[in-house]
């Protein structure tokens, strides 16, 4: 059974078949599916039931025009406009730095892009700003007054959407890279100044023939990330 073409029917299957999809078909996502995913995902828990999230789903011409606008801006500002938060800690310590480098190397290896091929790597990075060809995007923002706990609540609704997407045969890619274009995104979606734009999510049907979708990300072994006491 292929994770690329099969819908999932259990939470375990959804978890195991979800991956960060980086090549999509242009088949649009039915509006009813997008609404179902977001509405159902709002069952995600949040501390104090604050529900500190806001989401904007965009598809069709509106998304195409936005992508075209960013492409134009990238000519002047290849590094984007700047994010409102640190995407990673300024000093990424071990083992996190190694894990980050490792997934990058695996990605470029899957694509056959050599280490010294800087342009090739930049080109792949730039695919972020086309939502990897996805027809639909969801944007996430939260109030600036929110703290770490509420950022974690945000993660829960994002993961819920991604898992629900698997039930409908859809795939996704969460994208912090879009934080680099926060001012443009906030102006495009009329996100008020009192909110921080967190990330976007590409949503659609995986391109089963794309090499990049063969990438399988590793995980640290259980004893490295969890401790069990009293068993
Ligand atoms: C909040 C968040 C933001 C992410 N941002 C990006 C991104 O901007 N571009 C990208 O290609 N992948 C992005 N990823 C995907 C991660 O690289 C990916 O989750 C990780 O390597 C594990 O791989 P997997 O999702 O395929 O299991 C992001 C993931 C999360 C959770």
mmCIF file of C-alpha atoms and ligand atoms in Angstrom:
data_model
loop_
_atom_site.group_PDB
_atom_site.id
_atom_site.type_symbol
_atom_site.label_atom_id
_atom_site.label_comp_id
_atom_site.label_asym_id
_atom_site.label_seq_id
_atom_site.Cartn_x
_atom_site.Cartn_y
_atom_site.Cartn_z
ATOM 1 C CA UNK A 1 0.000 0.000 0.000
ATOM 2 C CA UNK A 2 1.441 3.370 -0.940
ATOM 3 C CA UNK A 3 1.315 6.333 1.407
ATOM 4 C CA UNK A 4 1.180 8.499 -1.706
ATOM 5 C CA UNK A 5 -2.077 7.291 -3.200
ATOM 6 C CA UNK A 6 -4.068 5.661 -0.412
ATOM 7 C CA UNK A 7 -6.381 7.332 2.095
ATOM 8 C CA UNK A 8 -6.032 6.258 5.702
ATOM 9 C CA UNK A 9 -8.738 4.885 7.937
ATOM 10 C CA UNK A 10 -7.103 4.852 11.359
ATOM 11 C CA UNK A 11 -5.176 7.378 13.412
ATOM 12 C CA UNK A 12 -2.103 5.130 13.350
ATOM 13 C CA UNK A 13 -2.346 4.863 9.585
ATOM 14 C CA UNK A 14 -2.839 8.610 9.263
ATOM 15 C CA UNK A 15 0.254 9.227 11.414
ATOM 16 C CA UNK A 16 2.333 6.711 9.515
ATOM 17 C CA UNK A 17 1.275 7.860 6.071
ATOM 18 C CA UNK A 18 1.545 11.602 6.764
ATOM 19 C CA UNK A 19 4.737 13.143 5.571
ATOM 20 C CA UNK A 20 5.778 16.576 4.431
ATOM 21 C CA UNK A 21 4.653 16.436 0.842
ATOM 22 C CA UNK A 22 6.797 18.630 -1.408
ATOM 23 C CA UNK A 23 5.204 17.993 -4.802
ATOM 24 C CA UNK A 24 1.466 18.182 -5.435
ATOM 25 C CA UNK A 25 -0.887 17.590 -8.338
ATOM 26 C CA UNK A 26 -2.843 20.679 -9.351
ATOM 27 C CA UNK A 27 -6.204 18.966 -8.665
ATOM 28 C CA UNK A 28 -8.203 21.411 -6.516
ATOM 29 C CA UNK A 29 -9.313 20.403 -3.036
ATOM 30 C CA UNK A 30 -13.116 20.405 -2.682
ATOM 31 C CA UNK A 31 -14.266 23.356 -0.571
ATOM 32 C CA UNK A 32 -16.340 20.961 1.553
ATOM 33 C CA UNK A 33 -13.161 18.982 2.389
ATOM 34 C CA UNK A 34 -11.225 22.101 3.389
ATOM 35 C CA UNK A 35 -14.078 23.224 5.626
ATOM 36 C CA UNK A 36 -14.480 19.728 7.080
ATOM 37 C CA UNK A 37 -10.766 19.501 7.941
ATOM 38 C CA UNK A 38 -10.621 22.882 9.625
ATOM 39 C CA UNK A 39 -13.923 22.600 11.454
ATOM 40 C CA UNK A 40 -13.196 19.076 12.706
ATOM 41 C CA UNK A 41 -9.652 20.040 13.697
ATOM 42 C CA UNK A 42 -11.050 22.735 15.975
ATOM 43 C CA UNK A 43 -11.846 19.799 18.309
ATOM 44 C CA UNK A 44 -8.100 19.953 19.114
ATOM 45 C CA UNK A 45 -7.524 20.748 22.789
ATOM 46 C CA UNK A 46 -6.151 24.084 23.955
ATOM 47 C CA UNK A 47 -5.138 25.194 27.433
ATOM 48 C CA UNK A 48 -8.121 26.924 29.089
ATOM 49 C CA UNK A 49 -10.037 26.254 25.824
ATOM 50 C CA UNK A 50 -8.579 29.540 24.530
ATOM 51 C CA UNK A 51 -8.609 28.236 20.940
ATOM 52 C CA UNK A 52 -5.869 30.769 20.242
ATOM 53 C CA UNK A 53 -5.713 30.094 16.507
ATOM 54 C CA UNK A 54 -6.988 31.764 13.401
ATOM 55 C CA UNK A 55 -6.800 30.173 9.980
ATOM 56 C CA UNK A 56 -7.210 31.442 6.453
ATOM 57 C CA UNK A 57 -7.744 28.889 3.648
ATOM 58 C CA UNK A 58 -6.968 30.084 0.128
ATOM 59 C CA UNK A 59 -7.337 28.359 -3.224
ATOM 60 C CA UNK A 60 -7.727 29.141 -6.929
ATOM 61 C CA UNK A 61 -6.866 32.444 -8.595
ATOM 62 C CA UNK A 62 -6.366 34.214 -5.261
ATOM 63 C CA UNK A 63 -3.549 31.813 -4.361
ATOM 64 C CA UNK A 64 -2.018 31.930 -7.835
ATOM 65 C CA UNK A 65 -1.920 35.736 -7.768
ATOM 66 C CA UNK A 66 -0.345 35.732 -4.325
ATOM 67 C CA UNK A 67 2.354 33.255 -5.416
ATOM 68 C CA UNK A 68 3.050 35.361 -8.510
ATOM 69 C CA UNK A 69 3.352 38.486 -6.345
ATOM 70 C CA UNK A 70 5.888 36.785 -4.043
ATOM 71 C CA UNK A 71 7.854 35.537 -7.049
ATOM 72 C CA UNK A 72 8.179 39.115 -8.264
ATOM 73 C CA UNK A 73 9.242 40.316 -4.817
ATOM 74 C CA UNK A 74 11.804 37.512 -4.498
ATOM 75 C CA UNK A 75 13.816 39.029 -7.335
ATOM 76 C CA UNK A 76 14.550 42.015 -5.039
ATOM 77 C CA UNK A 77 14.489 40.219 -1.724
ATOM 78 C CA UNK A 78 15.700 36.626 -2.159
ATOM 79 C CA UNK A 79 15.803 36.164 1.618
ATOM 80 C CA UNK A 80 12.238 37.380 2.125
ATOM 81 C CA UNK A 81 11.012 40.255 4.256
ATOM 82 C CA UNK A 82 11.759 38.835 7.688
ATOM 83 C CA UNK A 83 9.813 36.762 10.171
ATOM 84 C CA UNK A 84 8.138 38.008 13.330
ATOM 85 C CA UNK A 85 9.704 35.281 15.450
ATOM 86 C CA UNK A 86 12.838 33.117 15.441
ATOM 87 C CA UNK A 87 12.011 30.159 13.206
ATOM 88 C CA UNK A 88 14.806 28.257 14.964
ATOM 89 C CA UNK A 89 16.724 29.176 18.105
ATOM 90 C CA UNK A 90 19.531 31.600 17.130
ATOM 91 C CA UNK A 91 22.022 29.003 18.462
ATOM 92 C CA UNK A 92 20.755 25.587 17.472
ATOM 93 C CA UNK A 93 22.459 23.174 19.872
ATOM 94 C CA UNK A 94 23.021 19.452 19.543
ATOM 95 C CA UNK A 95 21.406 17.086 18.736
ATOM 96 C CA UNK A 96 18.980 19.451 16.992
ATOM 97 C CA UNK A 97 21.496 21.019 14.650
ATOM 98 C CA UNK A 98 22.619 17.590 13.410
ATOM 99 C CA UNK A 99 19.034 16.452 12.901
ATOM 100 C CA UNK A 100 18.262 19.574 10.890
ATOM 101 C CA UNK A 101 21.334 19.172 8.690
ATOM 102 C CA UNK A 102 20.625 15.463 8.243
ATOM 103 C CA UNK A 103 17.094 15.967 6.850
ATOM 104 C CA UNK A 104 18.425 18.677 4.528
ATOM 105 C CA UNK A 105 21.119 16.331 3.193
ATOM 106 C CA UNK A 106 18.603 13.520 2.737
ATOM 107 C CA UNK A 107 16.289 15.852 0.855
ATOM 108 C CA UNK A 108 18.946 17.006 -1.580
ATOM 109 C CA UNK A 109 20.232 13.449 -1.991
ATOM 110 C CA UNK A 110 16.705 12.261 -2.878
ATOM 111 C CA UNK A 111 16.585 14.983 -5.523
ATOM 112 C CA UNK A 112 20.108 14.269 -6.779
ATOM 113 C CA UNK A 113 21.236 17.823 -5.899
ATOM 114 C CA UNK A 114 24.931 17.851 -4.999
ATOM 115 C CA UNK A 115 26.279 19.485 -1.806
ATOM 116 C CA UNK A 116 28.148 22.137 -3.800
ATOM 117 C CA UNK A 117 25.157 22.888 -6.062
ATOM 118 C CA UNK A 118 24.121 26.032 -4.227
ATOM 119 C CA UNK A 119 21.739 27.154 -6.951
ATOM 120 C CA UNK A 120 20.053 23.755 -7.011
ATOM 121 C CA UNK A 121 19.522 23.939 -3.268
ATOM 122 C CA UNK A 122 18.207 27.479 -3.418
ATOM 123 C CA UNK A 123 15.875 26.419 -6.227
ATOM 124 C CA UNK A 124 14.411 23.668 -4.064
ATOM 125 C CA UNK A 125 14.056 26.101 -1.137
ATOM 126 C CA UNK A 126 12.210 28.479 -3.470
ATOM 127 C CA UNK A 127 9.640 25.729 -4.230
ATOM 128 C CA UNK A 128 8.338 26.527 -0.750
ATOM 129 C CA UNK A 129 7.097 29.798 -2.137
ATOM 130 C CA UNK A 130 5.009 28.013 -4.746
ATOM 131 C CA UNK A 131 3.466 25.809 -2.053
ATOM 132 C CA UNK A 132 5.213 22.964 -3.891
ATOM 133 C CA UNK A 133 2.482 23.201 -6.526
ATOM 134 C CA UNK A 134 -0.366 22.638 -4.042
ATOM 135 C CA UNK A 135 -3.689 24.117 -5.144
ATOM 136 C CA UNK A 136 -4.699 25.060 -1.609
ATOM 137 C CA UNK A 137 -2.980 26.782 1.307
ATOM 138 C CA UNK A 138 -3.922 27.367 4.898
ATOM 139 C CA UNK A 139 -2.297 30.199 6.875
ATOM 140 C CA UNK A 140 -2.048 30.255 10.682
ATOM 141 C CA UNK A 141 -1.766 33.238 13.007
ATOM 142 C CA UNK A 142 -2.275 33.901 16.698
ATOM 143 C CA UNK A 143 -2.531 36.929 18.931
ATOM 144 C CA UNK A 144 0.791 38.539 19.858
ATOM 145 C CA UNK A 145 -0.041 38.304 23.569
ATOM 146 C CA UNK A 146 -0.041 34.494 23.417
ATOM 147 C CA UNK A 147 2.703 32.527 25.176
ATOM 148 C CA UNK A 148 4.486 29.203 24.687
ATOM 149 C CA UNK A 149 1.454 27.190 25.786
ATOM 150 C CA UNK A 150 -0.737 28.749 23.110
ATOM 151 C CA UNK A 151 1.920 28.176 20.417
ATOM 152 C CA UNK A 152 1.760 24.516 21.385
ATOM 153 C CA UNK A 153 -2.056 24.637 21.045
ATOM 154 C CA UNK A 154 -1.488 25.949 17.551
ATOM 155 C CA UNK A 155 0.669 22.899 16.804
ATOM 156 C CA UNK A 156 -2.180 20.670 17.876
ATOM 157 C CA UNK A 157 -4.675 22.120 15.452
ATOM 158 C CA UNK A 158 -2.131 22.061 12.646
ATOM 159 C CA UNK A 159 -1.374 18.384 13.256
ATOM 160 C CA UNK A 160 -5.099 17.636 13.520
ATOM 161 C CA UNK A 161 -5.687 19.144 10.080
ATOM 162 C CA UNK A 162 -2.788 17.152 8.649
ATOM 163 C CA UNK A 163 -4.065 13.864 10.088
ATOM 164 C CA UNK A 164 -7.662 14.500 9.003
ATOM 165 C CA UNK A 165 -6.344 15.308 5.539
ATOM 166 C CA UNK A 166 -5.131 11.708 5.272
ATOM 167 C CA UNK A 167 -8.711 10.442 5.639
ATOM 168 C CA UNK A 168 -9.625 12.303 2.463
ATOM 169 C CA UNK A 169 -6.551 11.076 0.567
ATOM 170 C CA UNK A 170 -4.990 14.521 0.931
ATOM 171 C CA UNK A 171 -1.420 15.410 1.851
ATOM 172 C CA UNK A 172 0.111 18.480 3.419
ATOM 173 C CA UNK A 173 3.309 20.312 4.192
ATOM 174 C CA UNK A 174 3.552 22.704 7.133
ATOM 175 C CA UNK A 175 5.733 25.639 6.060
ATOM 176 C CA UNK A 176 7.497 27.963 8.448
ATOM 177 C CA UNK A 177 9.434 29.236 5.442
ATOM 178 C CA UNK A 178 6.447 31.469 4.760
ATOM 179 C CA UNK A 179 7.193 33.372 7.981
ATOM 180 C CA UNK A 180 9.921 35.086 5.935
ATOM 181 C CA UNK A 181 7.124 36.800 4.000
ATOM 182 C CA UNK A 182 5.021 37.833 6.996
ATOM 183 C CA UNK A 183 4.389 41.456 5.927
ATOM 184 C CA UNK A 184 3.113 40.415 2.489
ATOM 185 C CA UNK A 185 1.002 37.617 3.943
ATOM 186 C CA UNK A 186 -0.508 39.894 6.560
ATOM 187 C CA UNK A 187 -1.358 42.480 3.953
ATOM 188 C CA UNK A 188 -2.779 39.830 1.537
ATOM 189 C CA UNK A 189 -5.034 38.282 4.208
ATOM 190 C CA UNK A 190 -5.712 41.431 6.230
ATOM 191 C CA UNK A 191 -4.184 39.817 9.291
ATOM 192 C CA UNK A 192 -4.278 42.528 11.970
ATOM 193 C CA UNK A 193 -1.084 43.894 13.510
ATOM 194 C CA UNK A 194 -1.912 42.429 16.901
ATOM 195 C CA UNK A 195 -1.441 38.934 15.442
ATOM 196 C CA UNK A 196 1.747 37.024 14.631
ATOM 197 C CA UNK A 197 1.761 35.061 11.417
ATOM 198 C CA UNK A 198 3.140 31.618 12.312
ATOM 199 C CA UNK A 199 3.194 29.376 9.250
ATOM 200 C CA UNK A 200 1.354 28.200 6.191
ATOM 201 C CA UNK A 201 0.377 24.713 5.095
ATOM 202 C CA UNK A 202 0.349 23.409 1.549
ATOM 203 C CA UNK A 203 -2.635 21.109 1.032
ATOM 204 C CA UNK A 204 -3.582 18.891 -1.894
ATOM 205 C CA UNK A 205 -3.007 15.548 -3.565
ATOM 206 C CA UNK A 206 0.546 14.190 -3.627
ATOM 207 C CA UNK A 207 2.266 13.802 -6.971
ATOM 208 C CA UNK A 208 3.029 10.078 -6.817
ATOM 209 C CA UNK A 209 5.748 10.354 -9.480
ATOM 210 C CA UNK A 210 7.802 13.103 -7.827
ATOM 211 C CA UNK A 211 11.154 11.922 -6.472
ATOM 212 C CA UNK A 212 10.978 14.297 -3.513
ATOM 213 C CA UNK A 213 7.898 12.490 -2.222
ATOM 214 C CA UNK A 214 9.996 9.342 -1.781
ATOM 215 C CA UNK A 215 11.925 11.047 1.023
ATOM 216 C CA UNK A 216 11.381 9.288 4.334
ATOM 217 C CA UNK A 217 12.403 11.305 7.355
ATOM 218 C CA UNK A 218 14.089 9.396 10.184
ATOM 219 C CA UNK A 219 13.192 9.645 13.853
ATOM 220 C CA UNK A 220 15.408 9.412 16.899
ATOM 221 C CA UNK A 221 15.077 6.059 18.693
ATOM 222 C CA UNK A 222 12.513 5.826 21.465
ATOM 223 C CA UNK A 223 15.051 5.797 24.319
ATOM 224 C CA UNK A 224 16.524 9.068 23.042
ATOM 225 C CA UNK A 225 13.240 10.980 23.216
ATOM 226 C CA UNK A 226 11.291 9.264 25.991
ATOM 227 C CA UNK A 227 11.896 7.864 29.441
ATOM 228 C CA UNK A 228 9.684 5.301 31.104
ATOM 229 C CA UNK A 229 9.522 5.153 34.853
ATOM 230 C CA UNK A 230 7.949 2.494 37.058
ATOM 231 C CA UNK A 231 7.186 -0.102 34.370
HETATM 232 C C1 LIG B 1 5.855 23.913 12.065
HETATM 233 C C2 LIG B 1 6.581 23.263 10.930
HETATM 234 C C3 LIG B 1 7.128 24.030 9.924
HETATM 235 C C4 LIG B 1 7.773 23.438 8.833
HETATM 236 N N1 LIG B 1 8.251 24.232 7.819
HETATM 237 C C5 LIG B 1 8.727 23.656 6.696
HETATM 238 C C6 LIG B 1 9.050 24.460 5.569
HETATM 239 O O1 LIG B 1 8.978 25.681 5.604
HETATM 240 N N2 LIG B 1 9.457 23.844 4.435
HETATM 241 C C7 LIG B 1 9.567 22.482 4.353
HETATM 242 O O2 LIG B 1 9.926 21.980 3.295
HETATM 243 N N3 LIG B 1 9.273 21.688 5.417
HETATM 244 C C8 LIG B 1 8.832 22.244 6.567
HETATM 245 N N4 LIG B 1 8.477 21.468 7.635
HETATM 246 C C9 LIG B 1 8.561 20.000 7.518
HETATM 247 C C10 LIG B 1 9.683 19.389 8.336
HETATM 248 O O3 LIG B 1 10.896 19.530 7.667
HETATM 249 C C11 LIG B 1 9.312 17.906 8.530
HETATM 250 O O4 LIG B 1 8.158 17.828 9.328
HETATM 251 C C12 LIG B 1 10.401 17.070 9.177
HETATM 252 O O5 LIG B 1 11.570 17.069 8.394
HETATM 253 C C13 LIG B 1 9.921 15.625 9.360
HETATM 254 O O6 LIG B 1 9.529 15.088 8.122
HETATM 255 P P1 LIG B 1 8.043 14.585 7.838
HETATM 256 O O7 LIG B 1 7.090 15.698 8.106
HETATM 257 O O8 LIG B 1 8.049 14.196 6.376
HETATM 258 O O9 LIG B 1 7.778 13.419 8.736
HETATM 259 C C14 LIG B 1 7.892 22.033 8.766
HETATM 260 C C15 LIG B 1 7.349 21.257 9.807
HETATM 261 C C16 LIG B 1 6.717 21.860 10.869
HETATM 262 C C17 LIG B 1 6.128 20.994 11.958
#
